[in-house]
């Protein structure tokens, strides 16, 4: 059981380049999330999705776009990477929005913008 | 969002119990108390959650104060693998149902 899988695991970009981070889950979860974690800090929500074809903004959405074309996949895009986007990106999924439902996380994508 | 307060760091010895405290004095009646931990270079891992009653699972126990303004995560016998940052989070049943992470407690386990 793979759970939540993120690709790539590491990436180095130059300022202004674009890229897409892929998150895949095999648990048939409705909800998916993208977080970023900066050194010494907790995770902050970028965007989330409550089901296939839906997306919504989180706490820090500027500079990112997302798509949820298939239920099992949630893509995070950087159109024009900036050094401030250097971070570790985590994807998570959950069954639904209920308060008693945990979120399941991937192992992260470590992204450096030069 | 209701906030939680945790000590920045705690230290324990291997095979001893560990009690990790969390204060959440502004908790609302429908907030669930969740605990996650994050091992080095890994994503957060769900540990346990509760609403009003104490909870036990294979990983840990959660003790919730009667007024729900504080809780304690209990690791019954700490191992070196338990060294991690532990996050206490209040989870609401909202449209996004996001998790709001604070800085957590860095647990060091001494051999």
PDB file of C-alpha atoms in Angstrom:
ATOM      1  CA  UNK A   1       0.000   0.000   0.000  1.00  0.00           C
ATOM      2  CA  UNK A   2       1.807   3.109  -1.263  1.00  0.00           C
ATOM      3  CA  UNK A   3      -0.409   5.723   0.437  1.00  0.00           C
ATOM      4  CA  UNK A   4       0.640   9.210  -0.706  1.00  0.00           C
ATOM      5  CA  UNK A   5       3.454   9.397  -3.249  1.00  0.00           C
ATOM      6  CA  UNK A   6       5.200  12.614  -4.274  1.00  0.00           C
ATOM      7  CA  UNK A   7       7.425  13.132  -7.300  1.00  0.00           C
ATOM      8  CA  UNK A   8      10.077  14.321  -7.672  1.00  0.00           C
ATOM      9  CA  UNK A   9      11.789  13.997  -4.284  1.00  0.00           C
ATOM     10  CA  UNK A  10      14.388  16.682  -5.000  1.00  0.00           C
ATOM     11  CA  UNK A  11      14.680  19.449  -7.575  1.00  0.00           C
ATOM     12  CA  UNK A  12      16.826  22.495  -8.188  1.00  0.00           C
ATOM     13  CA  UNK A  13      15.442  25.281 -10.362  1.00  0.00           C
ATOM     14  CA  UNK A  14      16.674  28.606 -11.595  1.00  0.00           C
ATOM     15  CA  UNK A  15      14.669  31.753 -10.913  1.00  0.00           C
ATOM     16  CA  UNK A  16      11.930  32.128 -13.506  1.00  0.00           C
ATOM     17  CA  UNK A  17      11.726  28.458 -14.472  1.00  0.00           C
ATOM     18  CA  UNK A  18       8.489  26.549 -14.151  1.00  0.00           C
ATOM     19  CA  UNK A  19       7.752  23.095 -12.841  1.00  0.00           C
ATOM     20  CA  UNK A  20       4.986  20.825 -11.631  1.00  0.00           C
ATOM     21  CA  UNK A  21       4.980  18.702  -8.495  1.00  0.00           C
ATOM     22  CA  UNK A  22       2.879  15.562  -8.609  1.00  0.00           C
ATOM     23  CA  UNK A  23       0.995  13.989  -5.739  1.00  0.00           C
ATOM     24  CA  UNK A  24      -0.743  10.630  -6.100  1.00  0.00           C
ATOM     25  CA  UNK A  25      -2.811   8.760  -3.522  1.00  0.00           C
ATOM     26  CA  UNK A  26      -4.192   5.244  -3.763  1.00  0.00           C
ATOM     27  CA  UNK A  27      -6.641   5.425  -0.830  1.00  0.00           C
ATOM     28  CA  UNK A  28      -9.616   6.817  -2.783  1.00  0.00           C
ATOM     29  CA  UNK A  29      -9.596   9.932  -0.614  1.00  0.00           C
ATOM     30  CA  UNK A  30     -11.775  12.892  -1.557  1.00  0.00           C
ATOM     31  CA  UNK A  31      -9.672  15.631   0.038  1.00  0.00           C
ATOM     32  CA  UNK A  32      -6.128  16.508  -0.966  1.00  0.00           C
ATOM     33  CA  UNK A  33      -3.801  19.249   0.263  1.00  0.00           C
ATOM     34  CA  UNK A  34      -0.519  20.947  -0.578  1.00  0.00           C
ATOM     35  CA  UNK A  35       1.590  22.378   2.265  1.00  0.00           C
ATOM     36  CA  UNK A  36       4.995  24.000   2.387  1.00  0.00           C
ATOM     37  CA  UNK A  37       7.440  23.832   5.269  1.00  0.00           C
ATOM     38  CA  UNK A  38      10.235  26.342   5.726  1.00  0.00           C
ATOM     39  CA  UNK A  39      13.212  25.644   8.040  1.00  0.00           C
ATOM     40  CA  UNK A  40      12.267  25.463  11.711  1.00  0.00           C
ATOM     41  CA  UNK A  41       8.600  26.109  11.049  1.00  0.00           C
ATOM     42  CA  UNK A  42       5.388  24.172  10.919  1.00  0.00           C
ATOM     43  CA  UNK A  43       3.543  23.406   7.692  1.00  0.00           C
ATOM     44  CA  UNK A  44       1.438  26.055   5.956  1.00  0.00           C
ATOM     45  CA  UNK A  45      -1.421  25.227   3.600  1.00  0.00           C
ATOM     46  CA  UNK A  46      -1.003  26.402  -0.020  1.00  0.00           C
ATOM     47  CA  UNK A  47      -4.047  24.984  -1.811  1.00  0.00           C
ATOM     48  CA  UNK A  48      -6.474  22.169  -1.254  1.00  0.00           C
ATOM     49  CA  UNK A  49      -9.137  20.200  -3.100  1.00  0.00           C
ATOM     50  CA  UNK A  50     -12.399  18.771  -1.802  1.00  0.00           C
ATOM     51  CA  UNK A  51     -12.923  16.487  -4.783  1.00  0.00           C
ATOM     52  CA  UNK A  52     -12.118  15.807  -8.416  1.00  0.00           C
ATOM     53  CA  UNK A  53     -12.294  18.992 -10.476  1.00  0.00           C
ATOM     54  CA  UNK A  54     -12.289  21.342  -7.458  1.00  0.00           C
ATOM     55  CA  UNK A  55      -9.548  23.473  -5.919  1.00  0.00           C
ATOM     56  CA  UNK A  56      -9.424  26.200  -3.293  1.00  0.00           C
ATOM     57  CA  UNK A  57      -6.873  28.604  -1.836  1.00  0.00           C
ATOM     58  CA  UNK A  58      -5.212  27.995   1.468  1.00  0.00           C
ATOM     59  CA  UNK A  59      -3.091  30.227   3.680  1.00  0.00           C
ATOM     60  CA  UNK A  60      -0.219  30.992   1.251  1.00  0.00           C
ATOM     61  CA  UNK A  61      -1.494  30.502  -2.345  1.00  0.00           C
ATOM     62  CA  UNK A  62       0.377  33.294  -4.191  1.00  0.00           C
ATOM     63  CA  UNK A  63       2.756  32.101  -6.889  1.00  0.00           C
ATOM     64  CA  UNK A  64       1.218  28.616  -7.106  1.00  0.00           C
ATOM     65  CA  UNK A  65      -1.498  26.958  -9.153  1.00  0.00           C
ATOM     66  CA  UNK A  66      -3.103  23.551  -8.706  1.00  0.00           C
ATOM     67  CA  UNK A  67      -5.228  21.101 -10.628  1.00  0.00           C
ATOM     68  CA  UNK A  68      -7.220  17.994  -9.678  1.00  0.00           C
ATOM     69  CA  UNK A  69      -8.221  16.436 -12.981  1.00  0.00           C
ATOM     70  CA  UNK A  70      -8.281  12.928 -11.524  1.00  0.00           C
ATOM     71  CA  UNK A  71      -9.380  11.984  -8.032  1.00  0.00           C
ATOM     72  CA  UNK A  72      -6.110  10.276  -7.222  1.00  0.00           C
ATOM     73  CA  UNK A  73      -3.805  13.074  -8.427  1.00  0.00           C
ATOM     74  CA  UNK A  74      -3.206  16.623  -7.197  1.00  0.00           C
ATOM     75  CA  UNK A  75      -0.711  18.756  -9.094  1.00  0.00           C
ATOM     76  CA  UNK A  76       1.085  21.836  -7.774  1.00  0.00           C
ATOM     77  CA  UNK A  77       2.546  24.215 -10.334  1.00  0.00           C
ATOM     78  CA  UNK A  78       5.087  26.997 -10.075  1.00  0.00           C
ATOM     79  CA  UNK A  79       4.768  29.178 -13.195  1.00  0.00           C
ATOM     80  CA  UNK A  80       7.785  31.401 -12.512  1.00  0.00           C
ATOM     81  CA  UNK A  81       9.879  30.117  -9.623  1.00  0.00           C
ATOM     82  CA  UNK A  82      11.283  32.606  -7.101  1.00  0.00           C
ATOM     83  CA  UNK A  83      13.947  32.074  -4.406  1.00  0.00           C
ATOM     84  CA  UNK A  84      11.233  32.650  -1.760  1.00  0.00           C
ATOM     85  CA  UNK A  85       9.627  29.417  -2.924  1.00  0.00           C
ATOM     86  CA  UNK A  86      12.602  27.370  -1.793  1.00  0.00           C
ATOM     87  CA  UNK A  87      10.992  24.996   0.654  1.00  0.00           C
ATOM     88  CA  UNK A  88       9.929  21.435   1.350  1.00  0.00           C
ATOM     89  CA  UNK A  89       6.521  20.683  -0.142  1.00  0.00           C
ATOM     90  CA  UNK A  90       4.209  18.100   1.377  1.00  0.00           C
ATOM     91  CA  UNK A  91       1.072  16.629  -0.064  1.00  0.00           C
ATOM     92  CA  UNK A  92      -1.631  15.090   2.103  1.00  0.00           C
ATOM     93  CA  UNK A  93      -4.996  13.418   1.657  1.00  0.00           C
ATOM     94  CA  UNK A  94      -7.971  12.563   3.837  1.00  0.00           C
ATOM     95  CA  UNK A  95     -11.219  10.678   3.488  1.00  0.00           C
ATOM     96  CA  UNK A  96     -13.354  13.776   4.004  1.00  0.00           C
ATOM     97  CA  UNK A  97     -13.547  16.956   6.031  1.00  0.00           C
ATOM     98  CA  UNK A  98     -14.778  15.408   9.281  1.00  0.00           C
ATOM     99  CA  UNK A  99     -12.900  16.533  12.347  1.00  0.00           C
ATOM    100  CA  UNK A 100     -12.081  12.960  13.326  1.00  0.00           C
ATOM    101  CA  UNK A 101     -10.424  12.085  10.015  1.00  0.00           C
ATOM    102  CA  UNK A 102      -6.624  12.150   9.939  1.00  0.00           C
ATOM    103  CA  UNK A 103      -4.559  13.423   7.048  1.00  0.00           C
ATOM    104  CA  UNK A 104      -2.019  11.143   5.418  1.00  0.00           C
ATOM    105  CA  UNK A 105       1.190  12.774   4.216  1.00  0.00           C
ATOM    106  CA  UNK A 106       3.773  12.019   1.580  1.00  0.00           C
ATOM    107  CA  UNK A 107       7.503  12.242   2.250  1.00  0.00           C
ATOM    108  CA  UNK A 108       7.912  15.610   0.595  1.00  0.00           C
ATOM    109  CA  UNK A 109       9.602  17.295  -2.344  1.00  0.00           C
ATOM    110  CA  UNK A 110      12.664  19.345  -1.509  1.00  0.00           C
ATOM    111  CA  UNK A 111      12.796  22.288  -3.896  1.00  0.00           C
ATOM    112  CA  UNK A 112      15.619  24.802  -4.201  1.00  0.00           C
ATOM    113  CA  UNK A 113      15.327  27.932  -6.337  1.00  0.00           C
ATOM    114  CA  UNK A 114      18.615  29.574  -7.246  1.00  0.00           C
TER     115      UNK A 114
ATOM    116  CA  UNK B   1      -8.628  29.245  14.632  1.00  0.00           C
ATOM    117  CA  UNK B   2      -8.079  28.068  18.200  1.00  0.00           C
ATOM    118  CA  UNK B   3      -4.378  27.968  19.039  1.00  0.00           C
ATOM    119  CA  UNK B   4      -2.322  25.401  20.870  1.00  0.00           C
ATOM    120  CA  UNK B   5       0.710  25.932  23.091  1.00  0.00           C
ATOM    121  CA  UNK B   6       3.446  23.338  23.449  1.00  0.00           C
ATOM    122  CA  UNK B   7       6.920  23.394  24.994  1.00  0.00           C
ATOM    123  CA  UNK B   8       9.631  23.934  22.385  1.00  0.00           C
ATOM    124  CA  UNK B   9      11.593  20.872  23.468  1.00  0.00           C
ATOM    125  CA  UNK B  10      11.570  17.902  25.820  1.00  0.00           C
ATOM    126  CA  UNK B  11      14.034  15.179  26.622  1.00  0.00           C
ATOM    127  CA  UNK B  12      13.515  11.592  27.682  1.00  0.00           C
ATOM    128  CA  UNK B  13      15.482   8.419  28.223  1.00  0.00           C
ATOM    129  CA  UNK B  14      14.954   5.303  26.182  1.00  0.00           C
ATOM    130  CA  UNK B  15      12.345   2.866  27.544  1.00  0.00           C
ATOM    131  CA  UNK B  16      10.898   5.482  29.900  1.00  0.00           C
ATOM    132  CA  UNK B  17       7.422   7.006  29.539  1.00  0.00           C
ATOM    133  CA  UNK B  18       7.072  10.427  27.964  1.00  0.00           C
ATOM    134  CA  UNK B  19       4.290  12.915  28.624  1.00  0.00           C
ATOM    135  CA  UNK B  20       3.989  15.671  26.017  1.00  0.00           C
ATOM    136  CA  UNK B  21       1.670  18.499  27.133  1.00  0.00           C
ATOM    137  CA  UNK B  22      -0.504  20.783  25.039  1.00  0.00           C
ATOM    138  CA  UNK B  23      -2.623  23.726  26.118  1.00  0.00           C
ATOM    139  CA  UNK B  24      -5.646  24.775  24.083  1.00  0.00           C
ATOM    140  CA  UNK B  25      -7.636  27.081  26.307  1.00  0.00           C
ATOM    141  CA  UNK B  26      -9.764  28.519  23.452  1.00  0.00           C
ATOM    142  CA  UNK B  27     -10.895  25.140  22.147  1.00  0.00           C
ATOM    143  CA  UNK B  28     -14.482  25.004  20.911  1.00  0.00           C
ATOM    144  CA  UNK B  29     -16.937  22.200  21.514  1.00  0.00           C
ATOM    145  CA  UNK B  30     -16.563  20.676  18.053  1.00  0.00           C
ATOM    146  CA  UNK B  31     -12.761  20.798  17.808  1.00  0.00           C
ATOM    147  CA  UNK B  32     -10.993  17.460  17.688  1.00  0.00           C
ATOM    148  CA  UNK B  33      -7.536  17.234  19.260  1.00  0.00           C
ATOM    149  CA  UNK B  34      -5.079  15.666  16.846  1.00  0.00           C
ATOM    150  CA  UNK B  35      -1.438  14.738  17.354  1.00  0.00           C
ATOM    151  CA  UNK B  36       1.050  14.271  14.541  1.00  0.00           C
ATOM    152  CA  UNK B  37       4.762  13.706  14.615  1.00  0.00           C
ATOM    153  CA  UNK B  38       7.454  14.429  12.078  1.00  0.00           C
ATOM    154  CA  UNK B  39      10.635  12.402  11.967  1.00  0.00           C
ATOM    155  CA  UNK B  40      13.705  13.973  10.350  1.00  0.00           C
ATOM    156  CA  UNK B  41      13.382  14.309   6.584  1.00  0.00           C
ATOM    157  CA  UNK B  42       9.905  12.779   6.533  1.00  0.00           C
ATOM    158  CA  UNK B  43       6.353  14.006   6.223  1.00  0.00           C
ATOM    159  CA  UNK B  44       4.104  14.362   9.277  1.00  0.00           C
ATOM    160  CA  UNK B  45       2.676  11.102  10.582  1.00  0.00           C
ATOM    161  CA  UNK B  46      -0.708  10.839  12.276  1.00  0.00           C
ATOM    162  CA  UNK B  47      -0.414   9.597  15.865  1.00  0.00           C
ATOM    163  CA  UNK B  48      -3.788   9.860  17.586  1.00  0.00           C
ATOM    164  CA  UNK B  49      -6.874  12.029  18.007  1.00  0.00           C
ATOM    165  CA  UNK B  50      -9.690  12.515  20.493  1.00  0.00           C
ATOM    166  CA  UNK B  51     -12.697  14.673  21.307  1.00  0.00           C
ATOM    167  CA  UNK B  52     -13.581  14.311  24.974  1.00  0.00           C
ATOM    168  CA  UNK B  53     -12.548  10.894  26.236  1.00  0.00           C
ATOM    169  CA  UNK B  54      -9.067   9.481  26.672  1.00  0.00           C
ATOM    170  CA  UNK B  55      -7.904   7.408  23.718  1.00  0.00           C
ATOM    171  CA  UNK B  56      -5.416   4.592  23.246  1.00  0.00           C
ATOM    172  CA  UNK B  57      -3.907   3.108  20.117  1.00  0.00           C
ATOM    173  CA  UNK B  58      -0.851   1.063  19.245  1.00  0.00           C
ATOM    174  CA  UNK B  59       1.354   4.149  19.062  1.00  0.00           C
ATOM    175  CA  UNK B  60       0.323   6.232  22.075  1.00  0.00           C
ATOM    176  CA  UNK B  61      -2.339   7.344  24.533  1.00  0.00           C
ATOM    177  CA  UNK B  62      -4.112  10.678  24.633  1.00  0.00           C
ATOM    178  CA  UNK B  63      -5.302  12.075  27.941  1.00  0.00           C
ATOM    179  CA  UNK B  64      -7.791  14.942  27.658  1.00  0.00           C
ATOM    180  CA  UNK B  65      -8.572  17.214  30.584  1.00  0.00           C
ATOM    181  CA  UNK B  66     -12.164  17.286  31.745  1.00  0.00           C
ATOM    182  CA  UNK B  67     -12.561  20.922  30.628  1.00  0.00           C
ATOM    183  CA  UNK B  68     -10.741  20.090  27.330  1.00  0.00           C
ATOM    184  CA  UNK B  69      -8.419  23.047  27.742  1.00  0.00           C
ATOM    185  CA  UNK B  70      -5.358  20.829  27.773  1.00  0.00           C
ATOM    186  CA  UNK B  71      -4.251  17.391  26.683  1.00  0.00           C
ATOM    187  CA  UNK B  72      -1.251  15.116  27.060  1.00  0.00           C
ATOM    188  CA  UNK B  73       0.230  12.699  24.572  1.00  0.00           C
ATOM    189  CA  UNK B  74       1.721   9.704  26.345  1.00  0.00           C
ATOM    190  CA  UNK B  75       4.386   7.474  24.836  1.00  0.00           C
ATOM    191  CA  UNK B  76       4.516   4.534  27.191  1.00  0.00           C
ATOM    192  CA  UNK B  77       8.073   3.419  26.442  1.00  0.00           C
ATOM    193  CA  UNK B  78      10.143   5.823  24.391  1.00  0.00           C
ATOM    194  CA  UNK B  79      12.459   4.416  21.759  1.00  0.00           C
ATOM    195  CA  UNK B  80      15.146   6.161  19.724  1.00  0.00           C
ATOM    196  CA  UNK B  81      12.756   6.051  16.776  1.00  0.00           C
ATOM    197  CA  UNK B  82      10.330   8.273  18.719  1.00  0.00           C
ATOM    198  CA  UNK B  83      12.706  11.239  18.464  1.00  0.00           C
ATOM    199  CA  UNK B  84      10.700  13.694  16.389  1.00  0.00           C
ATOM    200  CA  UNK B  85       8.774  16.959  16.419  1.00  0.00           C
ATOM    201  CA  UNK B  86       5.320  16.401  17.904  1.00  0.00           C
ATOM    202  CA  UNK B  87       2.467  18.659  16.855  1.00  0.00           C
ATOM    203  CA  UNK B  88      -0.761  19.158  18.785  1.00  0.00           C
ATOM    204  CA  UNK B  89      -3.455  20.457  16.418  1.00  0.00           C
ATOM    205  CA  UNK B  90      -7.116  21.354  16.806  1.00  0.00           C
ATOM    206  CA  UNK B  91      -9.124  20.170  13.817  1.00  0.00           C
ATOM    207  CA  UNK B  92     -12.444  21.625  12.863  1.00  0.00           C
ATOM    208  CA  UNK B  93     -15.009  20.105  10.556  1.00  0.00           C
ATOM    209  CA  UNK B  94     -14.918  22.951   8.045  1.00  0.00           C
ATOM    210  CA  UNK B  95     -15.112  23.019   4.279  1.00  0.00           C
ATOM    211  CA  UNK B  96     -11.365  22.789   3.950  1.00  0.00           C
ATOM    212  CA  UNK B  97     -10.633  21.010   7.193  1.00  0.00           C
ATOM    213  CA  UNK B  98      -7.002  22.037   7.064  1.00  0.00           C
ATOM    214  CA  UNK B  99      -4.456  21.342   9.744  1.00  0.00           C
ATOM    215  CA  UNK B 100      -2.839  24.408  11.313  1.00  0.00           C
ATOM    216  CA  UNK B 101       0.659  23.485  12.415  1.00  0.00           C
ATOM    217  CA  UNK B 102       2.477  25.383  15.155  1.00  0.00           C
ATOM    218  CA  UNK B 103       6.143  24.855  15.939  1.00  0.00           C
ATOM    219  CA  UNK B 104       5.567  21.673  17.942  1.00  0.00           C
ATOM    220  CA  UNK B 105       7.718  20.011  20.577  1.00  0.00           C
ATOM    221  CA  UNK B 106      11.105  18.585  19.632  1.00  0.00           C
ATOM    222  CA  UNK B 107      11.467  15.325  21.552  1.00  0.00           C
ATOM    223  CA  UNK B 108      14.978  14.042  22.148  1.00  0.00           C
ATOM    224  CA  UNK B 109      15.351  10.450  23.327  1.00  0.00           C
ATOM    225  CA  UNK B 110      18.607   9.566  25.031  1.00  0.00           C
ATOM    226  CA  UNK B 111      19.969   6.002  24.793  1.00  0.00           C
TER     227      UNK B 111
END
